[in-house]
Structures are given as C-alpha cells and as structure tokens.
Short mmCIF file of C-alpha atoms and ligand atoms in Angstrom, two decimals:
data_model
loop_
_atom_site.label_atom_id
_atom_site.label_comp_id
_atom_site.label_asym_id
_atom_site.label_seq_id
_atom_site.Cartn_x
_atom_site.Cartn_y
_atom_site.Cartn_z
CA UNK X 1 -21.64 10.96 4.21
CA UNK X 2 -20.69 13.01 1.22
CA UNK X 3 -23.25 15.72 2.10
CA UNK X 4 -22.55 17.71 5.28
CA UNK X 5 -26.22 18.48 6.10
CA UNK X 6 -27.88 16.19 8.64
CA UNK X 7 -29.73 13.12 7.42
CA UNK X 8 -31.52 11.04 10.02
CA UNK X 9 -32.48 7.37 10.13
CA UNK X 10 -34.30 5.42 12.82
CA UNK X 11 -32.73 2.05 13.64
CA UNK X 12 -34.79 -0.67 15.30
CA UNK X 13 -32.74 -1.65 18.36
CA UNK X 14 -32.83 -2.78 21.95
CA UNK X 15 -33.57 -1.53 24.53
CA UNK X 16 -35.31 0.96 22.22
CA UNK X 17 -35.07 2.31 18.67
CA UNK X 18 -32.45 4.99 18.12
CA UNK X 19 -32.47 7.90 15.66
CA UNK X 20 -29.04 8.52 14.14
CA UNK X 21 -27.70 11.47 12.19
CA UNK X 22 -25.81 9.54 9.52
CA UNK X 23 -23.46 12.45 8.93
CA UNK X 24 -22.24 12.01 12.53
CA UNK X 25 -22.08 8.21 12.43
CA UNK X 26 -19.13 5.93 11.69
CA UNK X 27 -18.96 2.19 11.06
CA UNK X 28 -16.34 0.72 13.43
CA UNK X 29 -15.19 -2.80 12.48
CA UNK X 30 -13.18 -4.44 15.22
CA UNK X 31 -10.27 -6.83 14.54
CA UNK X 32 -11.58 -8.85 11.57
CA UNK X 33 -8.03 -10.18 11.18
CA UNK X 34 -6.72 -13.50 9.95
CA UNK X 35 -5.07 -14.00 13.37
CA UNK X 36 -8.53 -14.31 14.94
CA UNK X 37 -10.54 -15.72 12.04
CA UNK X 38 -8.28 -18.37 10.49
CA UNK X 39 -6.56 -21.57 11.60
CA UNK X 40 -2.92 -21.04 12.60
CA UNK X 41 -3.44 -17.59 14.11
CA UNK X 42 -3.56 -16.09 17.60
CA UNK X 43 -7.13 -17.24 18.29
CA UNK X 44 -6.35 -20.85 17.51
CA UNK X 45 -3.10 -20.83 19.53
CA UNK X 46 -5.27 -20.06 22.55
CA UNK X 47 -7.21 -23.27 21.94
CA UNK X 48 -10.25 -21.69 20.28
CA UNK X 49 -12.46 -23.03 17.48
CA UNK X 50 -12.02 -20.21 14.96
CA UNK X 51 -14.91 -21.42 12.78
CA UNK X 52 -17.25 -19.89 15.38
CA UNK X 53 -16.38 -16.42 14.09
CA UNK X 54 -17.21 -16.94 10.41
CA UNK X 55 -20.91 -16.15 10.88
CA UNK X 56 -20.15 -12.44 11.38
CA UNK X 57 -18.48 -11.94 7.99
CA UNK X 58 -21.53 -11.72 5.68
CA UNK X 59 -23.57 -9.37 7.91
CA UNK X 60 -20.54 -7.07 8.27
CA UNK X 61 -19.89 -7.16 4.51
CA UNK X 62 -23.50 -6.14 3.81
CA UNK X 63 -23.34 -3.17 6.17
CA UNK X 64 -19.85 -2.23 4.97
CA UNK X 65 -21.09 -2.11 1.37
CA UNK X 66 -24.04 0.08 2.36
CA UNK X 67 -21.77 2.35 4.41
CA UNK X 68 -19.45 2.69 1.42
CA UNK X 69 -22.41 3.51 -0.82
CA UNK X 70 -23.50 6.31 1.48
CA UNK X 71 -20.02 7.71 2.07
CA UNK X 72 -20.12 6.97 5.81
CA UNK X 73 -16.78 7.07 7.64
CA UNK X 74 -15.48 3.50 7.94
CA UNK X 75 -12.87 2.63 10.59
CA UNK X 76 -11.20 -0.78 10.81
CA UNK X 77 -9.12 -1.83 13.82
CA UNK X 78 -6.35 -4.40 14.13
CA UNK X 79 -5.00 -5.79 17.38
CA UNK X 80 -1.26 -6.40 17.25
CA UNK X 81 2.20 -5.47 18.36
CA UNK X 82 5.43 -3.96 17.09
CA UNK X 83 8.02 -6.51 15.90
CA UNK X 84 10.23 -5.78 18.97
CA UNK X 85 7.23 -6.32 21.27
CA UNK X 86 7.96 -2.99 23.00
CA UNK X 87 4.19 -2.30 23.13
CA UNK X 88 3.29 -5.79 24.40
CA UNK X 89 3.22 -6.00 28.17
CA UNK X 90 4.92 -9.16 29.51
CA UNK X 91 1.71 -9.81 31.45
CA UNK X 92 -0.07 -10.25 28.08
CA UNK X 93 2.69 -12.17 26.29
CA UNK X 94 3.39 -14.61 29.12
CA UNK X 95 -0.22 -15.36 30.06
CA UNK X 96 -1.73 -18.83 29.80
CA UNK X 97 -0.34 -21.84 27.97
CA UNK X 98 -0.92 -21.15 24.26
CA UNK X 99 0.59 -23.42 21.60
CA UNK X 100 2.45 -20.34 20.29
CA UNK X 101 2.98 -17.04 22.09
CA UNK X 102 2.65 -13.52 20.70
CA UNK X 103 5.72 -12.93 18.51
CA UNK X 104 6.42 -16.62 17.85
CA UNK X 105 6.64 -17.70 14.18
CA UNK X 106 3.45 -19.39 12.95
CA UNK X 107 1.96 -20.45 9.60
CA UNK X 108 0.78 -16.86 8.90
CA UNK X 109 3.97 -15.21 10.15
CA UNK X 110 4.74 -14.07 13.70
CA UNK X 111 1.69 -14.30 15.92
CA UNK X 112 -0.16 -10.96 16.35
CA UNK X 113 2.70 -8.86 14.96
CA UNK X 114 2.07 -5.84 12.75
CA UNK X 115 2.99 -6.37 9.12
CA UNK X 116 2.66 -10.17 9.25
CA UNK X 117 0.06 -11.96 7.11
CA UNK X 118 -1.92 -13.09 10.15
CA UNK X 119 -2.23 -9.52 11.40
CA UNK X 120 -3.98 -8.39 8.23
CA UNK X 121 -7.72 -8.01 7.74
CA UNK X 122 -9.54 -10.86 5.98
CA UNK X 123 -9.97 -10.37 2.22
CA UNK X 124 -13.80 -10.24 2.38
CA UNK X 125 -13.67 -7.06 4.48
CA UNK X 126 -10.41 -5.57 3.24
CA UNK X 127 -10.20 -1.80 3.84
CA UNK X 128 -10.26 0.60 0.90
CA UNK X 129 -7.35 3.03 0.72
CA UNK X 130 -9.78 5.80 1.71
CA UNK X 131 -10.80 4.06 4.95
CA UNK X 132 -9.18 4.50 8.35
CA UNK X 133 -7.20 1.62 9.86
CA UNK X 134 -6.32 1.86 13.55
CA UNK X 135 -3.58 -0.37 14.95
CA UNK X 136 -4.13 -1.05 18.61
CA UNK X 137 -1.96 -2.88 21.14
CA UNK X 138 -4.82 -3.54 23.55
CA UNK X 139 -8.35 -4.86 23.55
CA UNK X 140 -9.96 -1.42 23.52
CA UNK X 141 -9.64 0.62 20.33
CA UNK X 142 -9.12 3.91 22.20
CA UNK X 143 -6.16 2.79 24.34
CA UNK X 144 -2.83 4.03 22.90
CA UNK X 145 -4.34 4.85 19.49
CA UNK X 146 -5.38 7.89 17.45
CA UNK X 147 -9.05 6.82 17.32
CA UNK X 148 -10.35 9.72 19.47
CA UNK X 149 -8.61 12.25 17.23
CA UNK X 150 -9.98 10.64 14.06
CA UNK X 151 -13.56 10.59 15.35
CA UNK X 152 -13.32 14.20 16.52
CA UNK X 153 -11.88 15.30 13.19
CA UNK X 154 -14.89 13.85 11.36
CA UNK X 155 -17.45 15.13 13.91
CA UNK X 156 -18.58 11.63 14.82
CA UNK X 157 -21.08 11.16 17.68
CA UNK X 158 -22.46 7.68 16.92
CA UNK X 159 -20.72 4.37 16.26
CA UNK X 160 -22.11 1.32 14.50
CA UNK X 161 -19.91 -1.35 16.07
CA UNK X 162 -19.23 -4.88 14.84
CA UNK X 163 -16.36 -7.38 14.72
CA UNK X 164 -14.69 -9.90 17.00
CA UNK X 165 -14.83 -10.97 19.65
CA UNK X 166 -18.09 -9.83 21.19
CA UNK X 167 -17.06 -10.08 24.83
CA UNK X 168 -13.41 -9.03 24.46
CA UNK X 169 -12.45 -6.33 21.96
CA UNK X 170 -15.98 -5.31 20.95
CA UNK X 171 -17.16 -4.98 24.56
CA UNK X 172 -13.99 -3.23 25.72
CA UNK X 173 -14.20 -0.73 22.87
CA UNK X 174 -17.91 -0.08 23.44
CA UNK X 175 -17.25 0.61 27.11
CA UNK X 176 -14.38 2.96 26.28
CA UNK X 177 -16.53 4.73 23.68
CA UNK X 178 -19.50 5.03 26.04
CA UNK X 179 -17.32 6.77 28.63
CA UNK X 180 -16.18 9.19 25.93
CA UNK X 181 -19.77 10.13 25.07
CA UNK X 182 -20.35 8.13 21.88
CA UNK X 183 -23.68 6.41 21.22
CA UNK X 184 -22.72 2.83 20.39
CA UNK X 185 -25.09 0.69 18.34
CA UNK X 186 -23.79 -2.88 18.22
CA UNK X 187 -24.71 -5.30 15.42
CA UNK X 188 -25.62 -8.63 17.03
CA UNK X 189 -25.09 -10.69 13.85
CA UNK X 190 -22.00 -8.65 12.95
CA UNK X 191 -20.21 -9.78 16.11
CA UNK X 192 -19.08 -13.25 17.12
CA UNK X 193 -17.25 -15.07 19.88
CA UNK X 194 -15.43 -18.39 20.17
CA UNK X 195 -17.97 -18.99 22.95
CA UNK X 196 -21.61 -18.57 21.82
CA UNK X 197 -22.74 -18.05 25.42
CA UNK X 198 -20.26 -15.18 25.86
CA UNK X 199 -21.59 -13.62 22.64
CA UNK X 200 -25.14 -13.67 24.03
CA UNK X 201 -24.06 -12.35 27.42
CA UNK X 202 -21.77 -9.74 25.88
CA UNK X 203 -24.72 -8.28 23.98
CA UNK X 204 -27.04 -8.50 27.00
CA UNK X 205 -24.51 -6.56 29.09
CA UNK X 206 -24.52 -3.72 26.57
CA UNK X 207 -28.29 -3.29 26.28
CA UNK X 208 -29.33 -4.08 29.91
CA UNK X 209 -30.40 -1.41 32.39
CA UNK X 210 -31.88 0.86 29.71
CA UNK X 211 -28.82 0.47 27.47
CA UNK X 212 -26.09 0.94 30.09
CA UNK X 213 -23.34 0.87 27.43
CA UNK X 214 -25.40 1.26 24.23
CA UNK X 215 -27.90 -0.28 21.88
CA UNK X 216 -28.04 -3.67 20.15
CA UNK X 217 -29.44 -4.03 16.65
CA UNK X 218 -28.73 -6.29 13.65
CA UNK X 219 -27.51 -5.86 10.09
CA UNK X 220 -31.02 -6.01 8.57
CA UNK X 221 -32.24 -3.16 10.77
CA UNK X 222 -29.23 -1.00 9.90
CA UNK X 223 -29.64 -1.73 6.18
CA UNK X 224 -33.32 -0.84 6.33
CA UNK X 225 -32.59 2.45 8.08
CA UNK X 226 -29.72 3.25 5.67
CA UNK X 227 -31.55 2.32 2.47
CA UNK X 228 -32.99 5.80 1.74
CA UNK X 229 -29.45 7.18 2.04
CA UNK X 230 -27.98 5.00 -0.67
CA UNK X 231 -30.06 6.87 -3.26
CA UNK X 232 -28.50 10.20 -2.17
CA UNK X 233 -24.92 9.45 -3.12
CA UNK X 234 -23.16 12.57 -4.36
CA UNK X 235 -21.14 12.09 -7.55
C1 C5J H 301 -9.07 -11.18 21.66
C2 C5J H 301 -10.23 -9.59 20.27
N1 C5J H 301 -10.16 -11.94 21.80
N2 C5J H 301 -10.10 -8.93 19.15
N3 C5J H 301 -9.10 -10.09 20.85
O1 C5J H 301 -8.03 -11.47 22.21
O2 C5J H 301 -11.31 -9.78 20.78
#
C-alpha cells in the first residue's frame, strides 16, 4: 500500500471470512517458474504432466494486477540451486529416477539451476523491478532465505499465498509462515498441482480444524475485497 494508514477489507474464505489490514498484507507467489510450468523442465523430468498447472496462471495474474494497482508488497519465490550445487543436498539430487537430475543440461538450460532459462518466472507473471524475488533452495520459502527479514521490514502480518505446487512448496511455505505467526490466506484457484487430488487435499489440510494452518479463498473473493482499494492509489 502506498498509504501507511490502515485500510481493511473482508475476504470471503473458509473456514470463515477474514478481515485483513491491506497495509500489513503481502502477495506471496510461489515458484511460478518455467522449470515447473513448461515441458522440458524439472517438473516434467519427474514424470509429471505440466499442463495441470496452467489453470493457476490467470487467477494469479488477476490478483497480481490488483495488488500492483494498490501498491501491495509483492514477493515472488523461485526454487533452485547454485551452479556448483553446494546448496543442493545429495539426498534431494539423487532421489528417484528422473529423466534428468538437478544440474543436468536440459532444453531450458541446467535443471533447477539459478540463472538458467528454466529457473526463471513465466512471462505472464514476470516480476517488476520493484518487486521482491526470493531464491530458495528448499520447498519452504523461509528456509535459508531472507524472506523473514523482508516481511518484518515491511511490517507484514498477513500473506495472500498462491503458486505451485499446492501440496509441496505452497503447503510447506504456509506451514512455515503459520509457525512464524503470519495469517495465511491461500487462493484455491491460484494454486495447482500435477495431481488434482493432492491439490484438493492440500487445501483441505490448510483450512481443516478451524483453519489449522490458515484460510482458503479464491481470486474472485480477493478481488472483490480489494476493489475499493484500487480507487485509492496515491500518485
Ligand atoms: C516441487 C514446488 N513440487 N515448487 N516444487 O518440487 O512445489
């Protein structure tokens, strides 16, 4: 938000609606990278049908545009490793029987390596220079990153969370954030999984038991709650 005084919006969500102070809320977009979204990347090397993830792009783009209009803090994350793999545990690199392993050369450069084309964020959701990009070696966005410091610096208490995949990096990050005291509101249509049943279950796990890890909403509900804010943009 460009204005430091509190502005509240009520978001329809499960297990119950949640009132958010937009000045203390950030949009956190998890790992919308070519390596997960496009053929030839990390996701496909693991045997996944990457077309399953495409459905999340438009809902995220709509909320990203609204967040930009209101001046909300936007944070993008990217999963990936240093070229020498010094931050990639052998237990991660050697696991399973992928067609290509992390660090191997692929059609979009070395698989899941920082600086390679596949590691970059898809053009539809490309970060602005003013937005924060967090490079993370793990599934959770707090592990071995500067995310905590960034959120504290901006006085953030609430996270609108979206991205891929629902049950892996989105869920891990929401759990990490919940333990750190953040209210996490997850966009159901702004997340996706290679496994539709894991997507459904991943969301259920977040909102069960009175919202044990957070709240689940959708892009339309966030846009509706944010709409009054877009007319308050400071110039
Ligand atoms: C995975 C992620 N699925 N971003 N990463 O390995 O969810």
